[in-house]
XYZ file of C-alpha atoms in Angstrom:
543
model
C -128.245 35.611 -5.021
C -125.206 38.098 -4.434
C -122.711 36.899 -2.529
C -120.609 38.703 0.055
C -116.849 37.596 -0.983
C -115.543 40.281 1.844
C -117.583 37.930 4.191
C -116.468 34.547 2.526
C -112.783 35.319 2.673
C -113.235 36.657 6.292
C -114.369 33.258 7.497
C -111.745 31.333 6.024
C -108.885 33.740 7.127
C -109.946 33.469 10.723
C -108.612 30.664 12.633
C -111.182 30.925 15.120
C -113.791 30.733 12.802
C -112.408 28.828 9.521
C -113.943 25.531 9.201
C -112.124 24.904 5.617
C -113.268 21.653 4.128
C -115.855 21.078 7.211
C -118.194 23.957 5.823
C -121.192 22.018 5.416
C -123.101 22.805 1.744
C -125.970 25.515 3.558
C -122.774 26.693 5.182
C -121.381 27.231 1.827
C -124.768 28.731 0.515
C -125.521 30.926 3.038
C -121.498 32.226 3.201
C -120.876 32.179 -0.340
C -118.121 29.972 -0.081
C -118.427 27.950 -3.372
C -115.970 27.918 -5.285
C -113.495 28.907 -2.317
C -113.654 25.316 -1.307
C -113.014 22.222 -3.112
C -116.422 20.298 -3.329
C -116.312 17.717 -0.744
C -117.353 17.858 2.526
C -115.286 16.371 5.592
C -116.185 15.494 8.722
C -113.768 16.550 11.594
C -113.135 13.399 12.362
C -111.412 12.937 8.730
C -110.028 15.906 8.944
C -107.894 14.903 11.701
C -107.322 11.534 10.162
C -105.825 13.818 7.001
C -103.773 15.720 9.289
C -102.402 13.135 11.528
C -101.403 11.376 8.031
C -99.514 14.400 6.747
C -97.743 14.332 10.265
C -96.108 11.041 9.960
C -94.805 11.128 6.976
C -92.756 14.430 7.684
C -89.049 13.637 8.302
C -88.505 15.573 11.399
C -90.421 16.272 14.572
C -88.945 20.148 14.196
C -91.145 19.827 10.417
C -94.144 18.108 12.530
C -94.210 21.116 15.162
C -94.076 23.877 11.828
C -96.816 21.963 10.560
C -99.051 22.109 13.522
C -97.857 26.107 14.305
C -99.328 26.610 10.595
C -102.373 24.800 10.996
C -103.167 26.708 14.683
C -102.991 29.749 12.424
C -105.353 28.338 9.911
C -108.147 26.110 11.528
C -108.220 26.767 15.363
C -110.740 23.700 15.759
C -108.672 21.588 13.990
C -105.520 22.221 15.443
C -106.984 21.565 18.883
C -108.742 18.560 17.541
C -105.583 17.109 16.531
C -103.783 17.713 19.489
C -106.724 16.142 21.605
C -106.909 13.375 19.309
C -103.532 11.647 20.806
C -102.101 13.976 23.605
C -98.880 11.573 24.445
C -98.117 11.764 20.617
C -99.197 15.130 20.244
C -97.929 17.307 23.224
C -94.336 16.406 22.443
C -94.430 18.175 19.310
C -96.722 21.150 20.530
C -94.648 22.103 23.495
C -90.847 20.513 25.139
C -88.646 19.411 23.569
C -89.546 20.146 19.944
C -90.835 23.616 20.962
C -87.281 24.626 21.828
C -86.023 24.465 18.314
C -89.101 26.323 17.493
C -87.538 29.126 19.589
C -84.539 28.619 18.155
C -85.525 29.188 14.626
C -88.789 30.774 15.061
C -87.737 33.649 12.797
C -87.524 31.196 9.943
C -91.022 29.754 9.979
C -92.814 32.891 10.902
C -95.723 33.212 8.910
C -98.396 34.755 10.046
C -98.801 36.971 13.580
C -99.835 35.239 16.784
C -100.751 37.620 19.931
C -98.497 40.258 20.403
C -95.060 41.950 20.101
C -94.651 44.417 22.772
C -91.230 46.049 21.710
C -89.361 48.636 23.473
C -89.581 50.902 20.725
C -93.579 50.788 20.807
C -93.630 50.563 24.921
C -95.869 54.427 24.387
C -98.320 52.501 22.415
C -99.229 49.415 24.606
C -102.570 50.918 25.578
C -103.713 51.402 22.184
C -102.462 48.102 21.074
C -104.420 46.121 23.890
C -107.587 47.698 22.835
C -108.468 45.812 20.201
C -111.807 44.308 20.224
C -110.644 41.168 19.361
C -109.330 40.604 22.244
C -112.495 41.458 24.675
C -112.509 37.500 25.846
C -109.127 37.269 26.844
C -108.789 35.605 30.392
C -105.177 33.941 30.291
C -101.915 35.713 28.955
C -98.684 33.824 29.386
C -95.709 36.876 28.619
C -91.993 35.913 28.150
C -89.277 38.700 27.247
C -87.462 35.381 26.026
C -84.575 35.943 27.832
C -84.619 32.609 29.827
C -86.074 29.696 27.241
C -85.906 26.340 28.685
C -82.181 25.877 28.834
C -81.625 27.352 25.374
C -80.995 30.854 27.569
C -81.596 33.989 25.175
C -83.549 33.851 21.990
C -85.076 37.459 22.052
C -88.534 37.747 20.565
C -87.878 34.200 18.957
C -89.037 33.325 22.336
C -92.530 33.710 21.310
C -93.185 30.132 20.999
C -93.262 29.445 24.578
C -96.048 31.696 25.709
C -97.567 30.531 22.188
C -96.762 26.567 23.395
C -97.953 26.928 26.841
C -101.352 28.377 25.743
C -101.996 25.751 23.492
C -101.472 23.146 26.182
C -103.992 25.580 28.595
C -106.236 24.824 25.886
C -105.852 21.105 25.425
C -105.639 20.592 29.344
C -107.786 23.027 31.164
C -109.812 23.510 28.048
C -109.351 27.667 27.747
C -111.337 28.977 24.228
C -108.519 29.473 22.081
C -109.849 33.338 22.064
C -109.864 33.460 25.919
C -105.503 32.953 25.733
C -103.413 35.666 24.219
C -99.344 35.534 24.550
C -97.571 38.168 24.661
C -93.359 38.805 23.993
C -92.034 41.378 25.722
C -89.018 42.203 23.085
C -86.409 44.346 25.287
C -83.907 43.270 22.655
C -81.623 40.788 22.799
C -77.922 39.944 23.573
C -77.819 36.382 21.522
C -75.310 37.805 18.974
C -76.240 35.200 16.502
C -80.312 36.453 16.907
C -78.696 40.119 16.346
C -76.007 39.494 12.906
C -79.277 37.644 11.473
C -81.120 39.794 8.982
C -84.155 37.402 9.205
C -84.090 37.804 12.912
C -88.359 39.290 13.657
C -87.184 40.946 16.968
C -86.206 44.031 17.652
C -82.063 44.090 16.454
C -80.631 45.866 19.751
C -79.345 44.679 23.049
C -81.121 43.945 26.038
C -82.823 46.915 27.565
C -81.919 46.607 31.472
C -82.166 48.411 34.762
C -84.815 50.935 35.846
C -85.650 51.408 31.895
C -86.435 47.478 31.649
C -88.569 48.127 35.020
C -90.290 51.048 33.627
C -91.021 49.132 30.690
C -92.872 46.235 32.585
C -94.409 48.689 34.764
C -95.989 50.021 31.613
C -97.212 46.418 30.159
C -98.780 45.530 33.473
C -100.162 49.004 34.527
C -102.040 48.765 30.771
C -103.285 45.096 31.145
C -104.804 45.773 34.364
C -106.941 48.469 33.007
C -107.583 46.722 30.124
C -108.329 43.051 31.715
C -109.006 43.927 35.090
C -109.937 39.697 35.833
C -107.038 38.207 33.789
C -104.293 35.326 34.924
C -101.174 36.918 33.953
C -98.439 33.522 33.610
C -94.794 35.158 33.360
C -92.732 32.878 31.961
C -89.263 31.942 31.045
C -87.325 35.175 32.360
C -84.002 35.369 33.692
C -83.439 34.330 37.337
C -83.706 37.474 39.192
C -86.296 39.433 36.759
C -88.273 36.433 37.043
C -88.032 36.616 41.361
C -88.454 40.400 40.870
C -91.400 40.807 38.850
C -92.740 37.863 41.156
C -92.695 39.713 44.340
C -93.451 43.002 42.273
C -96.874 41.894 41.089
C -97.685 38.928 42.218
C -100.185 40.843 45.041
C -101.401 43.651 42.491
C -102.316 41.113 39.722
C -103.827 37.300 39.382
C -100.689 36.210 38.539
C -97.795 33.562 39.316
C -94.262 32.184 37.675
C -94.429 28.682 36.152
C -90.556 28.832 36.319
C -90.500 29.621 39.937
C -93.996 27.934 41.491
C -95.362 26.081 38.643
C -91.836 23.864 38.276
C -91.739 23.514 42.445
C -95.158 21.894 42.390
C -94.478 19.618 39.641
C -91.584 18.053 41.777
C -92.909 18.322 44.990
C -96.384 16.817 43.674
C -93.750 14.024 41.973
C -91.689 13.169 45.181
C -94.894 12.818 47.223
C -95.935 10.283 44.849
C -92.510 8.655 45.494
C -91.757 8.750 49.095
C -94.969 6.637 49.097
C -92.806 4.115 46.862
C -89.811 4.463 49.099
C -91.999 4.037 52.309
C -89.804 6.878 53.895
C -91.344 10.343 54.785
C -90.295 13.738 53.277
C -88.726 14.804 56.074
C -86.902 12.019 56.861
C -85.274 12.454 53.098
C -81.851 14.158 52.309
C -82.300 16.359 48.906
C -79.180 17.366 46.700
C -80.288 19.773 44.160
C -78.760 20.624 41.313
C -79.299 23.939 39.900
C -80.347 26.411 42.131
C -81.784 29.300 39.572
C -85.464 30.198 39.697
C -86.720 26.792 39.575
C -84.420 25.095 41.804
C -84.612 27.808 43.977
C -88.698 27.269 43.505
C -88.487 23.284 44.255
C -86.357 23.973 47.596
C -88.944 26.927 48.955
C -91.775 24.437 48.653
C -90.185 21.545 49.828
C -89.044 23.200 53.424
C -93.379 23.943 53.683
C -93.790 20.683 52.598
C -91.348 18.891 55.405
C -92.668 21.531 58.055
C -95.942 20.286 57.345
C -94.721 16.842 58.597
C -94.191 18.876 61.996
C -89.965 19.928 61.470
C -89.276 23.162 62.201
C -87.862 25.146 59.496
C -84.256 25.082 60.141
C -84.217 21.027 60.177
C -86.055 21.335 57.200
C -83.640 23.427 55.471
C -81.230 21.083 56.641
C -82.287 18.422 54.455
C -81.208 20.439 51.368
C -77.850 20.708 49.981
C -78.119 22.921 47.284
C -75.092 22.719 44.134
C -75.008 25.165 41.412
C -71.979 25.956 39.139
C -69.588 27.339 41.162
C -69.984 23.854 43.729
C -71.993 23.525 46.786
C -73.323 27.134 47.944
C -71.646 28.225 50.615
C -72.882 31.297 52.864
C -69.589 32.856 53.127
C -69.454 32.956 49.182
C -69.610 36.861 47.280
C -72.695 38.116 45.572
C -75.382 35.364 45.977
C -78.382 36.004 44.556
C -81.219 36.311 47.187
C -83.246 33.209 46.500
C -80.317 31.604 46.755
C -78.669 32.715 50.401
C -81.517 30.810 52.488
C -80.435 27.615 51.366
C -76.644 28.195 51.257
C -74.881 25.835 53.885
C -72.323 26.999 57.043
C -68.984 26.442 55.815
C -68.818 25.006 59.251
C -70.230 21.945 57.752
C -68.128 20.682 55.197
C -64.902 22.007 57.636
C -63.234 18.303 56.704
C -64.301 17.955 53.069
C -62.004 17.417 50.275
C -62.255 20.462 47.422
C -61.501 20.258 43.887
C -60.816 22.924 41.291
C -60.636 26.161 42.717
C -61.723 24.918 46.604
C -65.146 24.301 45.177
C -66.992 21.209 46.316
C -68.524 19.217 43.637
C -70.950 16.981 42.489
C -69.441 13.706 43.497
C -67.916 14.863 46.893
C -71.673 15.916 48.028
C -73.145 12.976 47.545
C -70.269 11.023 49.367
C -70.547 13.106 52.786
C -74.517 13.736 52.350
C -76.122 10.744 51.030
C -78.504 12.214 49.280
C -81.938 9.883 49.038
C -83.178 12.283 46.602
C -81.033 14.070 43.076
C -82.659 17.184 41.668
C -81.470 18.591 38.647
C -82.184 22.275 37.120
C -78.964 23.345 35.802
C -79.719 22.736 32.287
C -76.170 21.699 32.173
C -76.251 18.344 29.583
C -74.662 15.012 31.426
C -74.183 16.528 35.026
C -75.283 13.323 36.619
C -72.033 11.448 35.513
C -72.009 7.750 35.551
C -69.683 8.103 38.820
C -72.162 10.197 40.708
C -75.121 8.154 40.096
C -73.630 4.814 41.121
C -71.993 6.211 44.156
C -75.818 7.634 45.049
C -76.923 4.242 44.196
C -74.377 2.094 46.353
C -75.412 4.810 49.197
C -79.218 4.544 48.846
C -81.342 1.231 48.089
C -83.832 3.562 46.038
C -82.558 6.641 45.340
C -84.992 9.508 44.068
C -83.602 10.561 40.761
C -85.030 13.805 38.708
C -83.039 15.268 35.587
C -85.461 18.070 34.927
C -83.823 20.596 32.600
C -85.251 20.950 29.366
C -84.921 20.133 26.077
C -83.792 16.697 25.989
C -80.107 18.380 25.173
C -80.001 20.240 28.874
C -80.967 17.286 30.416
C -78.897 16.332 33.207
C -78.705 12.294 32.142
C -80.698 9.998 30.009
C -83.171 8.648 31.773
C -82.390 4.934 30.826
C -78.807 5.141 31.465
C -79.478 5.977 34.973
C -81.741 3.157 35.522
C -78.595 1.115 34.066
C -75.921 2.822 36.326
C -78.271 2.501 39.393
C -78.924 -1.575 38.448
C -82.825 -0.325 37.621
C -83.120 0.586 41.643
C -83.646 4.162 40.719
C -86.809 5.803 40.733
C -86.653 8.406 37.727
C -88.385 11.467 36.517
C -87.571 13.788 33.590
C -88.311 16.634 32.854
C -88.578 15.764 28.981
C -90.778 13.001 27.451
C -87.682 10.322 26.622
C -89.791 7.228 25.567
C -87.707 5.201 28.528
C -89.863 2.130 30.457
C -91.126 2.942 34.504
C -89.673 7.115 33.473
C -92.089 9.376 34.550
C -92.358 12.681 32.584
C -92.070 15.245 35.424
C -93.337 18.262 33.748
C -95.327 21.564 34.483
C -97.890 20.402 32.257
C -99.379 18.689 35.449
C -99.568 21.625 37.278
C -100.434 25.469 35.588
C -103.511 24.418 33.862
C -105.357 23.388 36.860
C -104.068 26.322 38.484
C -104.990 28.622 35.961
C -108.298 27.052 35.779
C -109.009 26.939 39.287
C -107.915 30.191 39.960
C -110.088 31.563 37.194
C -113.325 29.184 38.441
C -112.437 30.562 42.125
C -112.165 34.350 40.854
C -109.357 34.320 42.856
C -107.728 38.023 44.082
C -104.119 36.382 43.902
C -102.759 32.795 43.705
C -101.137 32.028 46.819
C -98.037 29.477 48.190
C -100.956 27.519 49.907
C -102.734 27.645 46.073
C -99.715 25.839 44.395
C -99.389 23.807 47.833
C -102.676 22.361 47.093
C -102.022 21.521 43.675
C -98.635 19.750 44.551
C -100.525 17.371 47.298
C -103.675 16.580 44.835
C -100.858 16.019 42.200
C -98.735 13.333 44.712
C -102.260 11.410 45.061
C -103.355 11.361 41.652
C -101.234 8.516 40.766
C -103.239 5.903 42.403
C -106.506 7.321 41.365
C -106.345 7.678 37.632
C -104.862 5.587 35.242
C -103.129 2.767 35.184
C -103.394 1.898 39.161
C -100.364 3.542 40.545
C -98.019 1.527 38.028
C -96.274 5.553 37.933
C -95.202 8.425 39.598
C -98.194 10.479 38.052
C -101.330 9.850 35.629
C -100.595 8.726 32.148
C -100.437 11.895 29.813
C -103.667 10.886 27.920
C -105.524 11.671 31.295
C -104.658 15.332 31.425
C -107.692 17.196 30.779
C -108.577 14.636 34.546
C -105.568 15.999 36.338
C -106.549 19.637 35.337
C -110.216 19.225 36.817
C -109.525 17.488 39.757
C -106.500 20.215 40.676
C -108.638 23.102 39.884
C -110.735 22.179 42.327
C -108.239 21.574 45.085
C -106.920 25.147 43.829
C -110.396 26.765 44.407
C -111.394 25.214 47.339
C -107.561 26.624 48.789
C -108.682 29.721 47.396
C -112.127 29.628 49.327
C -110.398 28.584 52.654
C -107.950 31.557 52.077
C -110.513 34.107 51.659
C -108.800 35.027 48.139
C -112.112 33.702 45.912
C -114.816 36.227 44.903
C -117.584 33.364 44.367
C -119.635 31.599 46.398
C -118.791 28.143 47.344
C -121.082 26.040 44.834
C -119.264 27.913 42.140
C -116.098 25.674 42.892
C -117.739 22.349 42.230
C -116.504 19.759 39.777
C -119.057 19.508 37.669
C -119.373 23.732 37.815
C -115.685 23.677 36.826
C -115.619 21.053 34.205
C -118.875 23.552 32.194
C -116.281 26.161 31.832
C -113.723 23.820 30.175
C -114.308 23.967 25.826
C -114.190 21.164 23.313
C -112.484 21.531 20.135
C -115.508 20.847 18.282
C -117.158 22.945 15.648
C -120.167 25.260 16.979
C-alpha cells in the first residue's frame, strides 16, 4: 500500500485536526501514520490525565500557561479537553492573571503563529491576508493593538495573548469551534521602550502610529473584514481609553461588534451588585457608589449603572448623583482642564465639596470621599496596586454595616487590595468581589468571563444587526439572578466557575430574546430557544 507522507504529516501539524496518540490503528492505516506515532493508543480521557500530570509538576503557573499555549498549537481537542476537564483550575492559567505575564514575555515563548499580525507596514495587504481559505468559518474575532493590557498598559504586539486568551475562554464557555475564532493584533508599534531595545521583541520595532494615520489604519482592518465576514462578532479589546470609546462609537452601528473593556466589564459589575443589593436588602438606587478609576471600564460600570437606577424609576440626574467618581488626579471635578469625554458626565459641581478639606495639590482624595459621601458601594478600576488602604476601608466600614467592596483591576499585581485583607480590615462585614481569582473564602471572582461569551453567543444565535445597551442590559440582570439558580444555592455573588458553559446558555438567551424585542435579530423567534442555542455550542471531543 503507498502511503501519502504529505498527507500523514499534514494531519499531525494541524491543531485542528491532530489527534497525536488518539489516532486509532484504521486511523493510522488508512493515514499512513505508522511509524509517526509511538504504538499505543490513548483514549482522550488519558490523554488529559497525561497532560494534567505534566501540569502539576511544573514549577510555575507562568510554565503551566506556556505549556497549555504549546499544546493549543498542537492538539486543538486536547487543549480544550483539558481546559474543560477542571475550568476553576484551568481558566486561571488560560486567561487573568497568568495570561498577563504571557503578554509580558510573549516574545520569548513564541513558537508557532496563532491568527494574525496586522502590522502597519503590511496595512496595503490586509485584504489579501484575510482571504485565506482557512479561515472561511470564522464567526468571532477578538482584535487588540495591545496598547491597553489589563493593567500591564503597553506591550505592543506581545499583546497577542489576550485576543488569543479570550477566544479560548469563548470556546470553553460559549462553546465556539476553535476554527470559528480568529484573533487578530493590530501592531501600530509600540512606545514600551523595553518591548522596542529588545532584539527578540516579534512586533513591529517603531513607535506608536497615532492620529488620522492610526484611524486610517483601522478604517482599513474593518472596511476589509466586513467584506470578507460580512456576519462576524468583531470583540475590540484592551485599547487605550479614548481609541477604545472612539472606535466604539465609530463602528459599533456599521459592524456586530462591542468593547469588553467598556460594556463587557460594566455588565460584569452591574450583574455582580444586583446579586448584592439583594444581600444588603437595600435597592440600587438607594446606594451611594465611589468608583475608583474612571478609564474605559469605570467609565463603562458608571454608564450602566445610571440605566440601571433609572430603571428603579430615578430620573437621571439623581441617578448620577449617586456616583462619585475618583481617578488619579482626586475626585473629578467639572471645572477641571481637558477631561476626557466619558469622563465629564459624571464629574461633580465643585459646588459640592465647597467645605471639603484638600490634600496635595487641592485634590480630594480617596479617604476624604468616603468621609463626606459614605459610599455603600467601592469600585475599583485604576489598576493602581493597594489603593484601598487599610484607612479607607475601615473608615467605609465604620460608615456602612455592609459595605459593597470590588477591587477589579487586573492581574492580581493592579489589584486595588487583597481580597482577604479587606474582609480583615472591614471585621468580615464586607461583601467582596475581585476582579482576579485570589483563592480567598465568601470572594467572588467578578470577571468578564460571566458576561462576553453569552453575549457573543447570543448575539450570533439571534443574527443580531448590532449589540445594543439594552443587549448587555439583559445580560447584567440574568447575570444578578443567576446566583440563586445555579450552583451552590445563592451561598455567592455569582455561579461557581465550574458552571460556566450554564451561565453562557442561559445569558445568550436573555441576549437574543433582547435582540428579538429590539428588532436587531434576523431569525425567527424559535431560533432563540435554549435548546436551539445550546446545538450550536461544540464539545471538545474528537469527530
Amino acid at each position: 500500500m503507498t502511503t501519502d507522507y504529505t498527507m500523514a504529516r499534514a494531519l499531525l501539524n494541524d491543531p485542528l485536526t491532530n489527534r497525536g496518540t488518539a489516532f486509532s490503528l484504521e486511523d493510522r492505516d488508512r493515514y499512513g501514520l505508522h511509524g509517526l506515532l509511538p504504538s499505543n493508543v490513548l483514549t482522550l480521557e488519558e490523554q488529559i490525565d497525561r497532560r494534567r500530570r505534566m501540569l502539576e509538576g511544573m514549577d510555575s503557573d507562568f510554565h503551566r500557561y506556556a505549556f497549555l499555549r504549546e499544546l493549543q498549537d498542537t492538539n486543538e481537542v486536547l487543549f480544550h479537553a483539558v481546559v474543560h476537564s477542571d475550568l476553576p483550575r484551568m481558566l486561571p492559567l488560560v486567561y487573568t492573571p497568568t495570561v498577563g505575564e504571557g503578554c509580558e514575555r510573549f516574545s520569548q515563548i513564541f513558537r508557532r503563529p496563532r491568527g494574525l499580525f496586522l502590522s502597519w507596514p503590511n496595512r496595503h495587504h490586509i485584504r489579501a491576508i484575510l482571504a485565506d481559505p482557512a479561515l472561511d468559518r470564522v464567526k468571532v474575532i477578538v482584535v487588540s493593538d495591545g496598547e491597553r493590557i489589563l493593567g500591564l498598559g503597553d506591550q505592543g504586539a506581545g499583546g497577542m495573548g489576550i485576543p488569543i486568551g479570550k477566544l479560548a475562554l469563548y470556546t470553553a464557555c460559549a462553546g465556539l469551534h476553535p476554527a470559528e475564532v480568529l484573533p487578530i493584533l493590530l501592531d501600530c508599534g509600540t512606545d514600551n521602550e523595553e518591548r522596542l531595545n529588545d532584539p527578540l521583541y516579534i512586533g513591529w520595532h517603531s513607535k506608536r502610529v497615532r492620529g488620522a494615520e492610526y484611524d486610517a489604519f483601522v478604517e482599513e482592518f474593518v472596511s476589509a473584514v466586513d467584506e470578507r465576514f460580512p456576519d462576524v462578532l468583531l470583540q475590540w479589546e484592551d485599547f487605550a481609553g479614548k481609541n477604545a470609546y472612539d472606535l466604539l462609537g465609530r463602528y459599533r452601528h456599521r459592524l456586530l461588534s462591542f468593547n469588553d473593556d467598556i460594556q463587557g466589564t460594566a455588565a460584569t459589575a452591574v450583574g455582580t451588585l444586583l446579586s448584592a443589593v439583594r444581600t444588603t436588602e437595600v435597592p440600587l438606587s438607594a446606594q451611594r457608589f465611589l468608583l475608583y478609576g474612571v478609564g474605559a471600564a469605570g467609565s463603562g460600570i458608571a454608564e450602566m449603572l445610571v440605566r440601571a437606577i433609572m430603571a428603579e424609576g430615578v430620573d437621571e440626574k439623581t441617578a448620577r448623583a449617586t456616583i462619585w467618581p475618583i481617578d488619579r488626579d482626586g475626585l473629578i471635578l467639572s471645572d477641571m482642564p481637558d477631561l476626557p469625554p466619558q469622563q465629564v458626565p459624571l464629574a461633580r459641581d465643585p459646588a459640592d465639596i465647597a467645605d471639603w478639606p484638600r490634600i496635595g495639590n487641592g485634590r480630594i482624595g480617596l479617604e476624604q470621599t468616603i468621609a463626606h459621601v459614605r459610599p455603600t458601594v467601592l469600585i475599583g478600576a485604576s489598576g493602581q496596586r493597594d489603593a484601598f488602604n487599610e484607612g479607607a476601608i475601615r473608615l467605609m466600614a465604620s460608615l456602612t454595616e455592609r459595605p459593597v467592596i470590588f477591587p477589579l483591576s487586573n492581574p492580581v499585581s493592579r489589584a486595588e487590595a487583597h481580597p482577604a485583607d479587606i474582609l480583615r480590615w472591614s471585621e468580615d462585614r464586607a461583601i467582596v468581589g475581585s476582579g482576579s481569582p485570589f483563592g480567598t473564602q465568601g470572594v467572588t471572582q467578578v470577571n468578564n468571563i460571566y458576561i462576553f461569551p453569552g453575549i457573543g453567543l447570543g448575539a450570533l444565535a439571534a443574527r443580531a444587526s448590532e449589540v445594543t445597551d439594552g443587549m448587555f442590559m439583559a445580560a447584567a440582570r440574568r447575570l444578578g439572578e443567576l446566583s440563586g439558580e445555579i450552583g451552590d444555592g445563592g451561598a455567592g455573588l455569582l455561579p461557581p466557575i465550574t458552571a460556566l458553559r450554564e451561565v453562557a446558555l442561559r445569558i445568550a438567551v436573555a441576549v437574543a430574546e433582547q435582540a428579538m424585542a429590539e428588532g436587531v435579530a434576523q431569525v425567527a423567534p424559535e431560533a432563540i430557544t435554549r435548546d436551539a442555542i445550546a446545538a450550536m455550542m461544540w464539545q471538545p471531543e474528537y469527530a
